[in-house]
Tab-separated table of C-alpha atoms and ligand atoms in Angstrom:
chain	number	residue	atom	x	y	z
I	1	UNK	CA	31.719	130.407	68.283
I	2	UNK	CA	33.691	133.342	67.162
I	3	UNK	CA	34.906	134.231	70.603
I	4	UNK	CA	35.734	130.589	71.401
I	5	UNK	CA	37.806	130.263	68.286
I	6	UNK	CA	39.789	133.369	69.204
I	7	UNK	CA	40.616	132.258	72.721
I	8	UNK	CA	42.466	129.043	72.004
I	9	UNK	CA	45.099	130.981	70.019
I	10	UNK	CA	46.648	132.924	72.884
I	11	UNK	CA	45.852	130.117	75.282
I	12	UNK	CA	48.154	127.403	74.005
I	13	UNK	CA	50.812	130.000	73.244
I	14	UNK	CA	50.828	131.110	76.858
I	15	UNK	CA	50.826	127.556	78.066
I	16	UNK	CA	53.750	126.739	75.821
I	17	UNK	CA	55.765	129.540	77.377
I	18	UNK	CA	54.869	128.421	80.870
I	19	UNK	CA	55.724	124.865	80.060
I	20	UNK	CA	59.058	125.821	78.616
I	21	UNK	CA	60.003	127.805	81.718
I	22	UNK	CA	58.811	124.927	83.826
I	23	UNK	CA	60.950	122.438	81.930
I	24	UNK	CA	63.968	124.707	82.157
I	25	UNK	CA	63.455	125.022	85.872
I	26	UNK	CA	63.304	121.258	86.261
I	27	UNK	CA	66.384	120.838	84.114
I	28	UNK	CA	68.306	123.277	86.301
I	29	UNK	CA	67.127	121.494	89.415
I	30	UNK	CA	68.171	118.118	87.985
I	31	UNK	CA	71.541	119.419	86.949
I	32	UNK	CA	72.124	120.814	90.410
I	33	UNK	CA	71.195	117.510	91.988
I	34	UNK	CA	73.442	115.568	89.622
I	35	UNK	CA	76.361	117.859	90.352
I	36	UNK	CA	75.830	117.426	94.050
I	37	UNK	CA	75.779	113.664	93.758
I	38	UNK	CA	78.920	113.568	91.675
I	39	UNK	CA	80.745	115.927	94.021
I	40	UNK	CA	79.919	113.950	97.136
I	41	UNK	CA	80.722	110.676	95.377
I	42	UNK	CA	84.136	111.768	94.270
I	43	UNK	CA	84.992	113.247	97.651
I	44	UNK	CA	84.001	110.029	99.305
I	45	UNK	CA	85.975	107.709	97.053
I	46	UNK	CA	88.885	110.116	96.889
I	47	UNK	CA	89.291	110.027	100.642
I	48	UNK	CA	89.293	106.302	100.875
I	49	UNK	CA	90.951	105.258	97.651
I	50	UNK	CA	93.442	107.752	96.417
I	51	UNK	CA	94.409	109.346	99.744
I	52	UNK	CA	96.899	106.675	100.697
I	53	UNK	CA	98.125	106.118	97.173
I	54	UNK	CA	98.857	109.750	96.434
I	55	UNK	CA	100.801	110.307	99.633
I	56	UNK	CA	102.877	107.197	98.958
I	57	UNK	CA	103.570	108.211	95.370
I	58	UNK	CA	104.244	111.798	96.357
I	59	UNK	CA	106.993	110.859	98.789
I	60	UNK	CA	108.914	109.115	96.008
I	61	UNK	CA	108.963	112.227	93.888
I	62	UNK	CA	110.028	114.682	96.551
I	63	UNK	CA	113.270	116.315	95.601
I	64	UNK	CA	115.452	116.760	98.611
I	65	UNK	CA	118.428	118.477	97.085
I	66	UNK	CA	120.634	118.832	94.077
I	67	UNK	CA	123.734	116.685	94.047
I	68	UNK	CA	125.731	119.943	93.909
I	69	UNK	CA	124.261	120.899	97.312
I	70	UNK	CA	126.020	117.997	99.019
I	71	UNK	CA	129.732	118.637	99.483
I	72	UNK	CA	132.079	115.759	98.740
I	73	UNK	CA	133.339	114.262	101.999
I	74	UNK	CA	130.638	116.194	103.815
I	75	UNK	CA	126.920	116.360	103.799
I	76	UNK	CA	123.858	118.329	104.634
I	77	UNK	CA	121.112	118.000	107.229
I	78	UNK	CA	117.497	118.390	106.102
I	79	UNK	CA	115.721	119.207	109.335
I	80	UNK	CA	112.204	119.197	107.890
I	81	UNK	CA	112.623	115.715	106.502
I	82	UNK	CA	114.739	114.491	109.415
I	83	UNK	CA	117.476	113.158	107.181
I	84	UNK	CA	121.132	113.819	106.613
I	85	UNK	CA	122.534	113.282	103.133
I	86	UNK	CA	126.245	112.668	102.708
I	87	UNK	CA	128.636	112.247	99.827
I	88	UNK	CA	131.410	110.078	101.302
I	89	UNK	CA	133.013	109.652	97.894
I	90	UNK	CA	132.584	111.551	94.673
I	91	UNK	CA	129.259	110.615	93.123
I	92	UNK	CA	128.228	108.367	96.028
I	93	UNK	CA	125.341	109.667	98.083
I	94	UNK	CA	124.091	108.203	101.350
I	95	UNK	CA	121.263	109.216	103.604
I	96	UNK	CA	120.541	108.558	107.254
I	97	UNK	CA	118.095	109.641	109.865
I	98	UNK	CA	119.337	112.899	111.345
I	99	UNK	CA	118.124	111.819	114.778
I	100	UNK	CA	121.014	110.863	116.986
I	101	UNK	CA	120.633	107.370	118.438
I	102	UNK	CA	121.891	108.599	121.800
I	103	UNK	CA	119.164	110.929	123.025
I	104	UNK	CA	117.531	112.072	119.821
I	105	UNK	CA	119.252	115.371	119.093
I	106	UNK	CA	119.545	116.333	115.459
I	107	UNK	CA	123.033	115.674	114.133
I	108	UNK	CA	124.697	118.739	112.776
I	109	UNK	CA	128.154	118.998	111.306
I	110	UNK	CA	129.373	116.700	108.599
I	111	UNK	CA	133.046	116.891	107.779
I	112	UNK	CA	135.811	114.507	106.747
I	113	UNK	CA	133.343	111.620	106.448
I	114	UNK	CA	132.053	112.080	109.994
I	115	UNK	CA	128.589	113.171	111.137
I	116	UNK	CA	128.680	114.839	114.549
I	117	UNK	CA	125.937	115.254	117.130
I	118	UNK	CA	126.243	118.605	118.924
I	119	UNK	CA	124.580	117.434	122.137
I	120	UNK	CA	127.128	115.036	123.577
I	121	UNK	CA	129.634	114.734	120.774
I	122	UNK	CA	128.734	111.374	119.275
I	123	UNK	CA	130.185	110.827	115.845
I	124	UNK	CA	128.905	108.625	113.063
I	125	UNK	CA	130.354	107.451	109.796
I	126	UNK	CA	129.060	109.410	106.812
I	127	UNK	CA	129.496	106.254	104.767
I	128	UNK	CA	127.324	103.812	106.690
I	129	UNK	CA	126.027	105.670	109.745
I	130	UNK	CA	127.994	103.478	112.162
I	131	UNK	CA	129.170	104.890	115.487
I	132	UNK	CA	132.669	106.358	115.370
I	133	UNK	CA	132.577	107.812	118.825
I	134	UNK	CA	130.139	107.564	121.751
I	135	UNK	CA	128.178	108.090	123.853
I	136	UNK	CA	125.835	106.794	121.115
I	137	UNK	CA	126.053	103.032	120.795
I	138	UNK	CA	124.009	102.315	117.679
I	139	UNK	CA	124.285	103.477	114.102
I	140	UNK	CA	122.153	106.149	112.523
I	141	UNK	CA	119.216	104.576	110.712
I	142	UNK	CA	119.677	104.502	106.966
I	143	UNK	CA	117.221	106.540	104.884
I	144	UNK	CA	116.350	105.690	101.310
I	145	UNK	CA	117.178	108.146	98.599
I	146	UNK	CA	117.353	107.910	94.861
I	147	UNK	CA	119.599	109.983	92.661
I	148	UNK	CA	118.209	110.913	89.268
I	149	UNK	CA	120.552	113.017	87.246
I	150	UNK	CA	121.493	115.880	89.512
I	151	UNK	CA	118.456	115.454	91.707
I	152	UNK	CA	118.396	113.639	95.031
I	153	UNK	CA	114.975	112.391	96.021
I	154	UNK	CA	113.624	110.752	99.114
I	155	UNK	CA	112.579	107.245	98.172
W	1	FES	FE1	123.557	112.919	120.247
W	1	FES	FE2	123.718	112.665	122.910
W	1	FES	S1	121.959	113.047	121.716
W	1	FES	S2	125.283	112.591	121.446
């Protein structure tokens, strides 16, 4: 009787400790599983849902240049974006594809309201992209830009 009554004291205490560790272990395991599920969920929906949206929205906010970078009567070619931005009149900015409609060279010099292709000498209007001089026969494609303050952005 005496020995039996002594044993239960350390017994439950030890079991309590074990149980607590066990519960903590389970909690950690559950947390890990939950985190995994959330991570894979958000990756999955992010790919499908927001991928297209964010690239569309991002393009609108891409600053191409400062208005001060574009000389009046001239312009500037942005090779990475494939566009040429001109300022045919003070405060008026235009943008066109920098790809020559003749054989696809990148246009280069912009001066006196004329965009010139270095390959075969075609010239285009810096105001509307129309052909000023062949061999190109069609106008440069217009590109959409927006001017916000002193910032020119690709639309
Ligand atoms: Fe531009 Fe020929 S490719 S003039």
